[in-house]
PDB file of C-alpha atoms and ligand atoms in Angstrom:
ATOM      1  CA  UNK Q 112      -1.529  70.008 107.412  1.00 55.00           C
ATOM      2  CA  UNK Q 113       0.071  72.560 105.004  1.00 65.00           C
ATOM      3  CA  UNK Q 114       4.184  72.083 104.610  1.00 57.00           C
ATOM      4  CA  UNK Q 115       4.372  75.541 105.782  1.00 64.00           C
ATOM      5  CA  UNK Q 116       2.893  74.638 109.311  1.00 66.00           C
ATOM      6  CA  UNK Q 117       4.593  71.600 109.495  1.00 63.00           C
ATOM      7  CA  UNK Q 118       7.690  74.029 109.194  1.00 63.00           C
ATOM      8  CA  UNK Q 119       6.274  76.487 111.730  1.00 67.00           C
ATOM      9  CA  UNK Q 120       6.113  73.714 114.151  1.00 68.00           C
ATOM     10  CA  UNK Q 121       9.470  72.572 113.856  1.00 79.00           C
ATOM     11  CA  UNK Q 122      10.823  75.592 114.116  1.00 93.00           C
ATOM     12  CA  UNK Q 123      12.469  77.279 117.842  1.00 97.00           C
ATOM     13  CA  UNK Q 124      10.625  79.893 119.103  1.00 98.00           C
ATOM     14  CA  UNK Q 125      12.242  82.641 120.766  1.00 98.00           C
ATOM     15  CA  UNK Q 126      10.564  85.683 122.841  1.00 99.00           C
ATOM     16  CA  UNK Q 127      12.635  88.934 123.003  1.00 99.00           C
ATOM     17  CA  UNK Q 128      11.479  91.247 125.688  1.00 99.00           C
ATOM     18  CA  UNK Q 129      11.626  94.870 124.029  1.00 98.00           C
ATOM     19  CA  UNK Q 130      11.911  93.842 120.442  1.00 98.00           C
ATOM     20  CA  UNK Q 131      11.114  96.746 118.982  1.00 98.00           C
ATOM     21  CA  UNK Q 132      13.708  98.981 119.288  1.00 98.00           C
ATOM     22  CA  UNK Q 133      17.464  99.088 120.026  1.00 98.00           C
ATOM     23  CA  UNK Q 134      19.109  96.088 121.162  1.00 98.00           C
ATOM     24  CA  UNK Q 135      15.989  93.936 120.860  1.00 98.00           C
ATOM     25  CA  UNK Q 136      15.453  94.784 117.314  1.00 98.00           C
ATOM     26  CA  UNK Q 137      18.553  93.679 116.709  1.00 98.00           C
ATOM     27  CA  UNK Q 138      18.288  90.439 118.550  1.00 99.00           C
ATOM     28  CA  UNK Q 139      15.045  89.769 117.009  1.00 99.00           C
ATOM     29  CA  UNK Q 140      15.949  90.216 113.346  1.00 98.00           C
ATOM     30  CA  UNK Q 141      19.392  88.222 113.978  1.00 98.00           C
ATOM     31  CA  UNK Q 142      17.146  84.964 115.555  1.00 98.00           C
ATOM     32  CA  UNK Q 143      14.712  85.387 112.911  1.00 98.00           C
ATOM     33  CA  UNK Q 144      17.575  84.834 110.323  1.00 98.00           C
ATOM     34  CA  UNK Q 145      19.041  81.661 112.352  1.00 98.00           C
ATOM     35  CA  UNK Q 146      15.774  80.009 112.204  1.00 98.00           C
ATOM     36  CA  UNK Q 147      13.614  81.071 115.095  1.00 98.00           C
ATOM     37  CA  UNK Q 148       9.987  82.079 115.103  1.00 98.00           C
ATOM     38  CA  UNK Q 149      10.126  85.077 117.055  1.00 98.00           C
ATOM     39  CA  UNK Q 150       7.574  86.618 119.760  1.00 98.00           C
ATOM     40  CA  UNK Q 151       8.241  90.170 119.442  1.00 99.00           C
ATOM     41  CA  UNK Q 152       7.274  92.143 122.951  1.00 99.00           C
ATOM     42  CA  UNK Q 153       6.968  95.615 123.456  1.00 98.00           C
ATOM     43  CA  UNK Q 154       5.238  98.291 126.240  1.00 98.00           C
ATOM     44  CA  UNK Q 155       3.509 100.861 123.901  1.00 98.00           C
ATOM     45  CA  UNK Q 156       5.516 101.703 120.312  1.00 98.00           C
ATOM     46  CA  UNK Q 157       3.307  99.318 118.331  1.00 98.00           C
ATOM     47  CA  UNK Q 158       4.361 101.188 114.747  1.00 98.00           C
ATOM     48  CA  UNK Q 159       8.127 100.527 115.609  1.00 98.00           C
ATOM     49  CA  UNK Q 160       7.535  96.610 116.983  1.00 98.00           C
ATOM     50  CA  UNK Q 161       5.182  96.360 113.627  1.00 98.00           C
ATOM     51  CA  UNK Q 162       8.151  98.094 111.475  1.00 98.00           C
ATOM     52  CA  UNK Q 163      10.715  95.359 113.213  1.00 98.00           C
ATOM     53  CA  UNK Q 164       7.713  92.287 112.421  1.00 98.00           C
ATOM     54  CA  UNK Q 165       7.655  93.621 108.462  1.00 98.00           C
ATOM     55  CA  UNK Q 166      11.664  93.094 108.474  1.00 98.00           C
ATOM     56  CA  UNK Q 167      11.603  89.818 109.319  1.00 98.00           C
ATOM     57  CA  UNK Q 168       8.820  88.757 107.488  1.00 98.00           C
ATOM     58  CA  UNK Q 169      10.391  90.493 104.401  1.00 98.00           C
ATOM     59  CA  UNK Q 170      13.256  88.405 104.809  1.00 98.00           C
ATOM     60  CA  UNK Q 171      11.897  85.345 104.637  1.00 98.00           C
ATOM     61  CA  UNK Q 172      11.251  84.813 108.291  1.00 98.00           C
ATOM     62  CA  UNK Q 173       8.783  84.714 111.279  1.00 98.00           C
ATOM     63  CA  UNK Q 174       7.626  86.628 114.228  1.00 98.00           C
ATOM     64  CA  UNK Q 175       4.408  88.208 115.630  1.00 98.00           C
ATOM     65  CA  UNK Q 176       3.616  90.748 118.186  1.00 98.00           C
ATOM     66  CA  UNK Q 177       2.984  90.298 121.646  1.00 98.00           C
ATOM     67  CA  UNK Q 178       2.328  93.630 123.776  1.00 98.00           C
ATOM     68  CA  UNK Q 179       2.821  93.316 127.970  1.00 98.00           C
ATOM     69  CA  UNK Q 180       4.868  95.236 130.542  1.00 99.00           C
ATOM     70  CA  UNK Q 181       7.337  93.352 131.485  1.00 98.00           C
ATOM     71  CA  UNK Q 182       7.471  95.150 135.003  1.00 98.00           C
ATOM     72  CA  UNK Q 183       4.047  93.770 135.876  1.00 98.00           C
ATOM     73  CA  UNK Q 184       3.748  90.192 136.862  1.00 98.00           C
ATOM     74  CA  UNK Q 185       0.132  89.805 136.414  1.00 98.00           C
ATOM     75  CA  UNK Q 186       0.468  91.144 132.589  1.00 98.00           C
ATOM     76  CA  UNK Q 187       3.468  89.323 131.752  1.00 98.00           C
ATOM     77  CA  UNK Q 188       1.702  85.686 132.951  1.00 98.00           C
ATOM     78  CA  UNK Q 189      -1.779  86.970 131.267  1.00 98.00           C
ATOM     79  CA  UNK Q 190       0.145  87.221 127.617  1.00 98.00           C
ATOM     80  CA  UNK Q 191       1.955  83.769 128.208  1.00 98.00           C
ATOM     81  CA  UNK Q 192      -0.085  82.435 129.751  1.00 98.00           C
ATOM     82  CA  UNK Q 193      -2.505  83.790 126.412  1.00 98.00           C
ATOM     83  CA  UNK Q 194      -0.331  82.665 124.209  1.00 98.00           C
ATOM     84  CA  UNK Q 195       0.355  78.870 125.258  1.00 98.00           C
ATOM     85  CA  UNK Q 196      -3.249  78.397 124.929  1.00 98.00           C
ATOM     86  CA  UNK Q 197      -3.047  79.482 121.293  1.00 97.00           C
ATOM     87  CA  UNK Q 198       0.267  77.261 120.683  1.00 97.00           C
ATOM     88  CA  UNK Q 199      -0.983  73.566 122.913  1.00 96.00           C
ATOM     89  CA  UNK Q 200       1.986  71.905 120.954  1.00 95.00           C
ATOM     90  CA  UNK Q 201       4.902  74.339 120.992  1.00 96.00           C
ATOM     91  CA  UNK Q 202       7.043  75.783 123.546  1.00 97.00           C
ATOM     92  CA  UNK Q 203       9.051  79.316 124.225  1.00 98.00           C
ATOM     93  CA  UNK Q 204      12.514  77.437 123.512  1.00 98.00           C
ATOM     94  CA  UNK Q 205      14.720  80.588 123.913  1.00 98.00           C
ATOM     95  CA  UNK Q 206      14.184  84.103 125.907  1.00 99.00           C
ATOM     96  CA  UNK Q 207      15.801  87.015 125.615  1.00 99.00           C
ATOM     97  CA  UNK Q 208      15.358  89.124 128.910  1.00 99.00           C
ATOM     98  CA  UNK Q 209      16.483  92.656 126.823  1.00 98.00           C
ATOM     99  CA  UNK Q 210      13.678  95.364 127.944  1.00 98.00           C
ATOM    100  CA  UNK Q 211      15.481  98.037 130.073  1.00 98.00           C
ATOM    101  CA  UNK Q 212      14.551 101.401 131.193  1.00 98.00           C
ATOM    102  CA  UNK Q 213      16.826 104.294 132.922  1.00 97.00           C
ATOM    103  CA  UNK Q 214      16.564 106.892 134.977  1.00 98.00           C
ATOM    104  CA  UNK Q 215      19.843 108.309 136.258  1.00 97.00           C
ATOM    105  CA  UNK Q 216      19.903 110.577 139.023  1.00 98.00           C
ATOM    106  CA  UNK Q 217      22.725 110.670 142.165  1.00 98.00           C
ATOM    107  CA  UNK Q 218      21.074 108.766 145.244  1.00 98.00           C
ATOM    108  CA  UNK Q 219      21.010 112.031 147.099  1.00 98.00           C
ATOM    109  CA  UNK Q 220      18.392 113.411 144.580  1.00 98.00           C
ATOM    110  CA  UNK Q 221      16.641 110.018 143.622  1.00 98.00           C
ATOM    111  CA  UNK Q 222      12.658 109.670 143.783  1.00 98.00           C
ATOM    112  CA  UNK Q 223      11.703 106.413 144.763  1.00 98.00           C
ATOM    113  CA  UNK Q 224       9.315 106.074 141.954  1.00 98.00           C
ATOM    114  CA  UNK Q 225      12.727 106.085 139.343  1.00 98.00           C
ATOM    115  CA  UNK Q 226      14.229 103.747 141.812  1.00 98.00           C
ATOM    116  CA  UNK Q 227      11.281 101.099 141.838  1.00 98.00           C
ATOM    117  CA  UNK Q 228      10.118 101.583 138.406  1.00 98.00           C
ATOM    118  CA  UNK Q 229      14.291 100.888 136.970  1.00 98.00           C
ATOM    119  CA  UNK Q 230      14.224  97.538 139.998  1.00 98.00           C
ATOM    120  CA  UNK Q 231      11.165  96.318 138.304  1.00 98.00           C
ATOM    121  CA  UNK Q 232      11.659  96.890 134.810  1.00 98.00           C
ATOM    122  CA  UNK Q 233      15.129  95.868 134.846  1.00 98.00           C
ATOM    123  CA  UNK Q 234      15.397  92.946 137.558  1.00 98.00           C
ATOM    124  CA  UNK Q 235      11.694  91.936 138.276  1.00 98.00           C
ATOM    125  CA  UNK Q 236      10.922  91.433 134.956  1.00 98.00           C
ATOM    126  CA  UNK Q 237      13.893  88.573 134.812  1.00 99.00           C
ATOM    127  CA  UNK Q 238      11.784  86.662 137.722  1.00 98.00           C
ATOM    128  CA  UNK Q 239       8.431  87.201 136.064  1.00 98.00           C
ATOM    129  CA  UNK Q 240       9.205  85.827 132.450  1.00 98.00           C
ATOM    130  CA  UNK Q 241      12.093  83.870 132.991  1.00 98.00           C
ATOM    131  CA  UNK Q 242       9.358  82.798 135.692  1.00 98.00           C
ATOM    132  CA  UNK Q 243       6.390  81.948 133.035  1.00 98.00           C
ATOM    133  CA  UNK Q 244       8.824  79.677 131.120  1.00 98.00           C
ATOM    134  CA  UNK Q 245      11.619  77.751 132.692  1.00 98.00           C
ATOM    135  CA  UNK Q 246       9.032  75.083 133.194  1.00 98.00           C
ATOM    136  CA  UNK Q 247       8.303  74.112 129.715  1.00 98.00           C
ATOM    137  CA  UNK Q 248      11.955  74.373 128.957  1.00 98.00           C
ATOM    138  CA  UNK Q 249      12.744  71.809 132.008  1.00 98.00           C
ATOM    139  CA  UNK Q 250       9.796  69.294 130.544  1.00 98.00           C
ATOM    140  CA  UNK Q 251      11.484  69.965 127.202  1.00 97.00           C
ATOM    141  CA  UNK Q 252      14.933  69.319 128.097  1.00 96.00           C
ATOM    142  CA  UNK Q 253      16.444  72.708 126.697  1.00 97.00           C
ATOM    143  CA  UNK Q 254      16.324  76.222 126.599  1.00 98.00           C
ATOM    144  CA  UNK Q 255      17.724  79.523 126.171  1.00 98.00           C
ATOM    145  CA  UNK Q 256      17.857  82.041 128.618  1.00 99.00           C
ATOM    146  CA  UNK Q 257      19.995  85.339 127.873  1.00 99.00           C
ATOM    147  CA  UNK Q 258      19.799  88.604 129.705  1.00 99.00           C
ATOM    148  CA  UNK Q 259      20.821  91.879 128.518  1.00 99.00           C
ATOM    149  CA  UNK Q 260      22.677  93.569 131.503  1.00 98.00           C
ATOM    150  CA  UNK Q 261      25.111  96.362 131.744  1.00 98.00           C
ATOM    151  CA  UNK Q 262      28.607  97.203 131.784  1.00 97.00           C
ATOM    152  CA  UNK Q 263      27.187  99.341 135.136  1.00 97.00           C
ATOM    153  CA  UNK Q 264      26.010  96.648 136.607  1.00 98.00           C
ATOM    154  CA  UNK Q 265      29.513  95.007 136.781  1.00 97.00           C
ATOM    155  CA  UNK Q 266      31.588  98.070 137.944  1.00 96.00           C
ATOM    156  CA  UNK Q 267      28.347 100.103 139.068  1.00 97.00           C
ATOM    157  CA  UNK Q 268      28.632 104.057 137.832  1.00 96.00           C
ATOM    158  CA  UNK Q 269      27.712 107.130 139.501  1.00 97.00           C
ATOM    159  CA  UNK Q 270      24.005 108.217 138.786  1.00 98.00           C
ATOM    160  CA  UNK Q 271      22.607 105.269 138.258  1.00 98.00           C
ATOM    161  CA  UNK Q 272      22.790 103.308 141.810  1.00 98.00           C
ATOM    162  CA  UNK Q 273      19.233 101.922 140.607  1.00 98.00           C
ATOM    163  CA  UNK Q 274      20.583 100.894 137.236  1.00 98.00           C
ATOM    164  CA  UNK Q 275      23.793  99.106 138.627  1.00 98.00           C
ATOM    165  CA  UNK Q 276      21.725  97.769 141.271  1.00 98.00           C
ATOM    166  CA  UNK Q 277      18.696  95.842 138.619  1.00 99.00           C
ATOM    167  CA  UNK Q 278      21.626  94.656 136.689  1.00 98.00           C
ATOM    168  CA  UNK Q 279      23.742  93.756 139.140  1.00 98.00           C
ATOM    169  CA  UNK Q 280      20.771  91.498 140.554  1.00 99.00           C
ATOM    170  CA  UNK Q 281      20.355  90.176 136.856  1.00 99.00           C
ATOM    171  CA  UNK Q 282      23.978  89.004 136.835  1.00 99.00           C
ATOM    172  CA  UNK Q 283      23.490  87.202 140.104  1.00 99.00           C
ATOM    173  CA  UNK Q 284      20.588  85.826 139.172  1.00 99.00           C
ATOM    174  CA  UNK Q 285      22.082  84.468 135.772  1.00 99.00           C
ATOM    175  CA  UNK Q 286      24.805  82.610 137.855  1.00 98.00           C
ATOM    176  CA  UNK Q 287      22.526  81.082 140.402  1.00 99.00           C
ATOM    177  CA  UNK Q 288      19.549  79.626 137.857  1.00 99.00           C
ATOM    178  CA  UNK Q 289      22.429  78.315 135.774  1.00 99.00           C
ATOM    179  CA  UNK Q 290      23.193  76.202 138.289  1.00 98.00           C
ATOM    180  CA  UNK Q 291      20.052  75.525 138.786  1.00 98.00           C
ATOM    181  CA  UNK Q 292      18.868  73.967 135.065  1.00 98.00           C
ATOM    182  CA  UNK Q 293      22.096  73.302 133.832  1.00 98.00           C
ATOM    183  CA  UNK Q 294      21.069  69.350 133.940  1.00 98.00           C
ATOM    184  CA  UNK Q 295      18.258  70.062 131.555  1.00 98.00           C
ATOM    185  CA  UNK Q 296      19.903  70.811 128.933  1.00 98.00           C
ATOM    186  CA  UNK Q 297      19.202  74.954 129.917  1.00 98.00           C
ATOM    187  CA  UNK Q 298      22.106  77.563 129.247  1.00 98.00           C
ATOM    188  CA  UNK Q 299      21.632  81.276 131.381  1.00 99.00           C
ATOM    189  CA  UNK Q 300      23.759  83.831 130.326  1.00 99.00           C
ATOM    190  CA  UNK Q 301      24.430  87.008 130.135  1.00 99.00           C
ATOM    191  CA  UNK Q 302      25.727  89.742 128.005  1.00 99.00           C
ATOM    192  CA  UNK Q 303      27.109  93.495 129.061  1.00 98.00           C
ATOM    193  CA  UNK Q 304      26.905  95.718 126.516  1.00 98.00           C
ATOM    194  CA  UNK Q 305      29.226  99.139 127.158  1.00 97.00           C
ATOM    195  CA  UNK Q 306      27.640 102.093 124.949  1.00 97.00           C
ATOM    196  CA  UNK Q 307      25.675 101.244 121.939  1.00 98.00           C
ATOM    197  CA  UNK Q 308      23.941 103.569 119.950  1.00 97.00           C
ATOM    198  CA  UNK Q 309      20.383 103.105 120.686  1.00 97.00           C
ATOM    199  CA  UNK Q 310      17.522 105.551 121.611  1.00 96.00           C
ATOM    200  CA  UNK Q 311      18.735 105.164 125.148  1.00 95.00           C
ATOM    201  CA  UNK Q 312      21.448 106.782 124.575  1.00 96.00           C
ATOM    202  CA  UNK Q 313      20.764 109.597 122.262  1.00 95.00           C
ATOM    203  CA  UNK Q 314      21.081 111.668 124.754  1.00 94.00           C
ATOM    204  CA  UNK Q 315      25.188 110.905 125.398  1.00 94.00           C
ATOM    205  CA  UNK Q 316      27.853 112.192 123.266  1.00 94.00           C
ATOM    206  CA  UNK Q 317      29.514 110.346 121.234  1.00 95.00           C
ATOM    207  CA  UNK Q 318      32.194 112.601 121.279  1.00 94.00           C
ATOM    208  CA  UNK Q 319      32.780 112.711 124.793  1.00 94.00           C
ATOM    209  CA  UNK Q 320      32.323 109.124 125.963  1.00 93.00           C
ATOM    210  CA  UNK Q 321      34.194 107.757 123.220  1.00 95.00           C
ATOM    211  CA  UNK Q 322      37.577 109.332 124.331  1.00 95.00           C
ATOM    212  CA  UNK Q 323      36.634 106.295 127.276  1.00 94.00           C
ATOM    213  CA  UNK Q 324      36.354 103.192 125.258  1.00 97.00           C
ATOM    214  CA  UNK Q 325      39.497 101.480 123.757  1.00 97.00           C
ATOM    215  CA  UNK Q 326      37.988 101.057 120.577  1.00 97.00           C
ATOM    216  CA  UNK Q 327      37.433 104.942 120.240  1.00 97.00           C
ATOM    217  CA  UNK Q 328      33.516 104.760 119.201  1.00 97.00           C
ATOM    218  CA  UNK Q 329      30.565 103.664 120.387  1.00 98.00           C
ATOM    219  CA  UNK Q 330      28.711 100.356 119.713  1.00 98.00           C
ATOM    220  CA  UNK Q 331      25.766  99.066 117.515  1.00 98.00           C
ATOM    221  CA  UNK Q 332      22.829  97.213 118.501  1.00 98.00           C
ATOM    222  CA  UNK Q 333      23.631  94.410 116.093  1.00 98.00           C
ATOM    223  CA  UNK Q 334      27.384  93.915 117.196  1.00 98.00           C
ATOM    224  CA  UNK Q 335      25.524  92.738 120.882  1.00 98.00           C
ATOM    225  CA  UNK Q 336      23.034  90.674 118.782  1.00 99.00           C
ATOM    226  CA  UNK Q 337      25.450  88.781 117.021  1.00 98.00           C
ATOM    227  CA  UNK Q 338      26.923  87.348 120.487  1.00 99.00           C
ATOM    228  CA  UNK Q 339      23.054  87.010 121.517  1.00 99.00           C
ATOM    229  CA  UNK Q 340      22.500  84.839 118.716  1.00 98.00           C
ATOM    230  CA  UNK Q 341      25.917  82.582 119.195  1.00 98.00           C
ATOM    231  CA  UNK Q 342      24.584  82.000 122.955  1.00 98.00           C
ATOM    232  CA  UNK Q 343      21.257  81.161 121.791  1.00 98.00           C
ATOM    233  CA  UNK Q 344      22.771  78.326 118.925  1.00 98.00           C
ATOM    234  CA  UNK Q 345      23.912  74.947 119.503  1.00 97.00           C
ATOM    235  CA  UNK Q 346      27.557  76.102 119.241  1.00 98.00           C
ATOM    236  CA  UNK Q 347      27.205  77.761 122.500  1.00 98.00           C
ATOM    237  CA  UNK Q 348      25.552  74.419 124.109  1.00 98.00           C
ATOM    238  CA  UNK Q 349      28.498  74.157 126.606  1.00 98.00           C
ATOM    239  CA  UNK Q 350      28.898  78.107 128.161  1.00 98.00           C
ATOM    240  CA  UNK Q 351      26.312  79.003 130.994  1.00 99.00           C
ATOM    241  CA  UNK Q 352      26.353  81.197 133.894  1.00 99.00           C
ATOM    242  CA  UNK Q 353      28.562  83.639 132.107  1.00 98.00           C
ATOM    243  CA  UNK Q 354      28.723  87.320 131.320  1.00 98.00           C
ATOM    244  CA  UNK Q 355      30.293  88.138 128.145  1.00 98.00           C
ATOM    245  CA  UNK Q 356      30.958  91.937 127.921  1.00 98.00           C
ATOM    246  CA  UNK Q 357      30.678  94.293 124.657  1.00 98.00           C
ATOM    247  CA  UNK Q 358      32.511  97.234 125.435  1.00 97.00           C
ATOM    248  CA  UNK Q 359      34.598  98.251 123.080  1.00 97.00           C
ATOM    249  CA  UNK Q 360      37.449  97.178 125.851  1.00 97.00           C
ATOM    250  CA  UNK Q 361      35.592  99.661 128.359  1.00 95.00           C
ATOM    251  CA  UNK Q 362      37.131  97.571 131.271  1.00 79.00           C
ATOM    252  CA  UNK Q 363      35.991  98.193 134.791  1.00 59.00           C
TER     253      UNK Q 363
HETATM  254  P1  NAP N1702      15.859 101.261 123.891  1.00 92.92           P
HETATM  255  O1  NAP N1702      16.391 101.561 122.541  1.00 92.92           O
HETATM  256  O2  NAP N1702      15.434 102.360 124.797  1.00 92.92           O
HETATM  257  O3  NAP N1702      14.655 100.213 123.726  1.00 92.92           O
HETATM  258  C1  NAP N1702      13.995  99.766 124.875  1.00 92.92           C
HETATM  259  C2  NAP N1702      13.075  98.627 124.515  1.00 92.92           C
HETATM  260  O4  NAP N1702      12.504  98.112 125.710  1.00 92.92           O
HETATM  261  C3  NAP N1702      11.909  99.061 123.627  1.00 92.92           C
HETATM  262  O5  NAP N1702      11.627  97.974 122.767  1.00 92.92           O
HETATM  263  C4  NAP N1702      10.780  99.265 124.633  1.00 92.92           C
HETATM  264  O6  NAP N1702       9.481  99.068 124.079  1.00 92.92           O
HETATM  265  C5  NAP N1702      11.083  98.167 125.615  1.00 92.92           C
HETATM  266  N1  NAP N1702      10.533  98.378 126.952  1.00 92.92           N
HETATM  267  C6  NAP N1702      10.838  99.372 127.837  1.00 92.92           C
HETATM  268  N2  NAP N1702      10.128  99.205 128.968  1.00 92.92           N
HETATM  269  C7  NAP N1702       9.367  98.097 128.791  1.00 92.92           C
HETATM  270  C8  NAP N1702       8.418  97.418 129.590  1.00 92.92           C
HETATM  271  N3  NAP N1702       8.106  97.839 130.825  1.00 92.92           N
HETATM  272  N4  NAP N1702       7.815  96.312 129.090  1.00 92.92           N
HETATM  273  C9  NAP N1702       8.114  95.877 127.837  1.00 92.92           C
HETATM  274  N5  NAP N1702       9.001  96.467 127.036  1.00 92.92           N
HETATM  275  C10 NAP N1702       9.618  97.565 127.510  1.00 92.92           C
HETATM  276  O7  NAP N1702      16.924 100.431 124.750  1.00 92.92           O
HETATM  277  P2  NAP N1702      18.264  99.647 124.289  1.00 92.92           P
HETATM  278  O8  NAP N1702      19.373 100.601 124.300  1.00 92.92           O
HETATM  279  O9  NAP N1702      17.988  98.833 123.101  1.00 92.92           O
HETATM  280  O10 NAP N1702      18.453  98.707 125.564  1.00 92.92           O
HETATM  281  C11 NAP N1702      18.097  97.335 125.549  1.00 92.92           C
HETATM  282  C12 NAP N1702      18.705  96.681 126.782  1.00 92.92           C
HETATM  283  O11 NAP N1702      20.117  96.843 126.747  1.00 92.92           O
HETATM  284  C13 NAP N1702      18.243  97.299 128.103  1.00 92.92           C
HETATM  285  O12 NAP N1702      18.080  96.275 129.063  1.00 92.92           O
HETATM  286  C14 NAP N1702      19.394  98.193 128.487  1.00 92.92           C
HETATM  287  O13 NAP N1702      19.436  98.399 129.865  1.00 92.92           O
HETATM  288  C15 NAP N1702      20.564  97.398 127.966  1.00 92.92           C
HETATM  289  N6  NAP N1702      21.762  98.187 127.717  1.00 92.92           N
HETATM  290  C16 NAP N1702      21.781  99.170 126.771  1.00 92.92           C
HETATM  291  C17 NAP N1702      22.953  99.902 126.575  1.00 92.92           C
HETATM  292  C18 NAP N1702      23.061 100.984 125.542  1.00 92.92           C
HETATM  293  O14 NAP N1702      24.116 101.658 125.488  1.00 92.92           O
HETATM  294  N7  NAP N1702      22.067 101.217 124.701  1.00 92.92           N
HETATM  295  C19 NAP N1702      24.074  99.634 127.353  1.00 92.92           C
HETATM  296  C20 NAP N1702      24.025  98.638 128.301  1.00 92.92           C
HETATM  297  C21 NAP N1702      22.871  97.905 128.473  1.00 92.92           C
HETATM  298  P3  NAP N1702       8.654 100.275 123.332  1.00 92.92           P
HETATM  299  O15 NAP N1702       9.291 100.390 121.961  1.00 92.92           O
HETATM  300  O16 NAP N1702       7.245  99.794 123.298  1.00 92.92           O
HETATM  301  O17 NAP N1702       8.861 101.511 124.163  1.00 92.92           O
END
C-alpha cells in the first residue's frame, strides 16, 4: 500500500448534503481543510459541485462527488448504499444534513406540491441519510451529525409555514436522536443560520432585511461553516442536542 492510501484511510470522512453551493460549499471546503475526506452531494449542478471538488483538491485536500436527491429514500440508500461497497473498510464518520429548498407562499395560496416537495427535501431527507448511517457510526463508537436548520424554524415566519414546519421537525428531531446515541460517542446538533448570502437568497434585499438584524448586514456562507466545523471537531465532543443560531443577533 502507497503512504498516500494509508493516509486516505486514516483520514474522517464527512458527507455534506448540497455541497455544491451556498452553505454546503462552505462546509465542505472548511472540513476538507480540518482533515476530512469529503463526499460532496448534489441534485443536478454537476459544474458547480465539480468547481467546489477542484477547490479542495487545489488546496491540498480530498473529496469526490456523489449525485442523489436527498428527498428520495430509495436514491439516497442506492448511493450509500453504492458507495460502502466501494469503501468495505471505512465509514461516513461525520454528516452534514445542509440541502434545503424553499418555496414561500401564505398557506391560503399554498399548492401542496411546494408543501410536500419543502417537507421532503428539508425534513425527510434528515430520516433518510441520517437513516443510511447512524449504524456504522454506533458500531464505530462516534459520529457527527449536524443539520442546517433555520432561524424560521425556531420563531416560524409568515410565508413559509412549510419551511418553518421541515425545520422545525429537524430541530426536534436533533434533540430526540441526541438522546438517543449520545452513549456512542455520537453528537446531533444543529445550527440556525438567519440570512446569509447564498443563491437562496438572491432574491431578498439586502437593503431592506438588514435594517432587521443587529449586526446591520447579512451573513456569509463561511461564517455558518466555521461553527459547522467546531461541532464536527473533537473540541465540540461534549455539546449535543443543541441549536446554535447565526443571526447576526436576529432574535426571535
Ligand atoms: P443554496 O445556495 O440554494 O444551495 C442549495 C444546495 O442544496 C445546492 O447544493 C443544491 O444542489 C442542494 N440541493 C437542493 N435540493 C437538493 C436535493 N433534493 N438533493 C440534493 N441536493 C439538493 O442554499 P443555501 O442558502 O446554501 O442553503 C443551505 C441550507 O441552509 C438549506 O438547508 C437552507 O434551508 C439553510 N438556510 C439557508 C439560509 C440562507 O439565508 N441562505 C438561512 C437559513 C437556513 P444543486 O447545486 O445540485 O442544485
Amino acid at each position: 500500500m502507497q503512504i498516500d492510501d494509508k493516509v486516505t484511510k486514516l483520514m474522517k470522512i464527512a458527507l455534506v448534503t448540497g455541497g455544491s453551493r451556498g452553505i454546503g460549499k462552505a462546509v465542505s471546503i472548511a472540513l476538507a481543510r480540518e482533515g476530512f475526506r469529503v463526499l460532496i452531494n448534489y441534485i443536478s449542478n454537476e459544474e458547480a459541485a465539480r468547481v467546489t471538488l477542484n477547490q479542495i483538491i487545489e488546496e491540498g485536500g480530498q473529496a469526490e462527488l456523489l449525485a442523489f436527491d436527498v428527498s428520495k429514500q430509495e436514491e439516497v440508500e442506492r448511493a450509500i448504499g453504492d458507495w460502502k461497497s466501494r469503501n468495505p473498510e471505512q465509514y461516513i464518520h461525520t454528516l452534514v444534513n445542509n440541502a434545503g429548498i424553499r418555496k414561500d407562499n401564505l398557506l391560503v395560496f399554498m399548492p401542496s406540491d411546494d408543501w410536500f416537495n419543502v417537507l421532503n427535501t428539508n425534513l425527510n431527507s434528515f430520516y433518510y441519510s441520517s437513516r443510511a448511517l447512524i449504524q456504522d457510526m454506533i458500531v464505530n463508537k462516534g459520529g457527527r451529525i449536524v443539520n442546517i436548520v433555520s432561524l424560521s424554524g425556531i420563531k416560524g415566519m409568515p410565508g413559509q409555514t412549510n419551511y418553518s414546519a421541515a425545520k422545525g421537525g429537524v430541530i426536534a428531531a436533533t434533540k430526540a436522536l441526541a438522546q438517543e446515541v449520545g452513549r456512542k460517542k455520537i453528537t446531533v446538533n444543529a445550527v440556525a443560520p438567519g440570512f446569509i448570502k447564498t443563491d437562496m437568497t438572491v432574491d431578498l434585499d439586502e437593503k431592506e432585511y438588514k435594517r432587521l438584524i443587529p449586526m446591520n448586514r447579512f451573513g456569509t456562507a463561511e461564517e455558518v461553516a466555521d461553527v459547522v466545523a467546531f461541532l464536527v471537531s473533537e473540541k465540540a465532543s461534549y455539546i449535543t442536542g443543541e441549536v446554535i443560531s447565526v443571526n447576526g443577533g436576529l432574535h426571535t
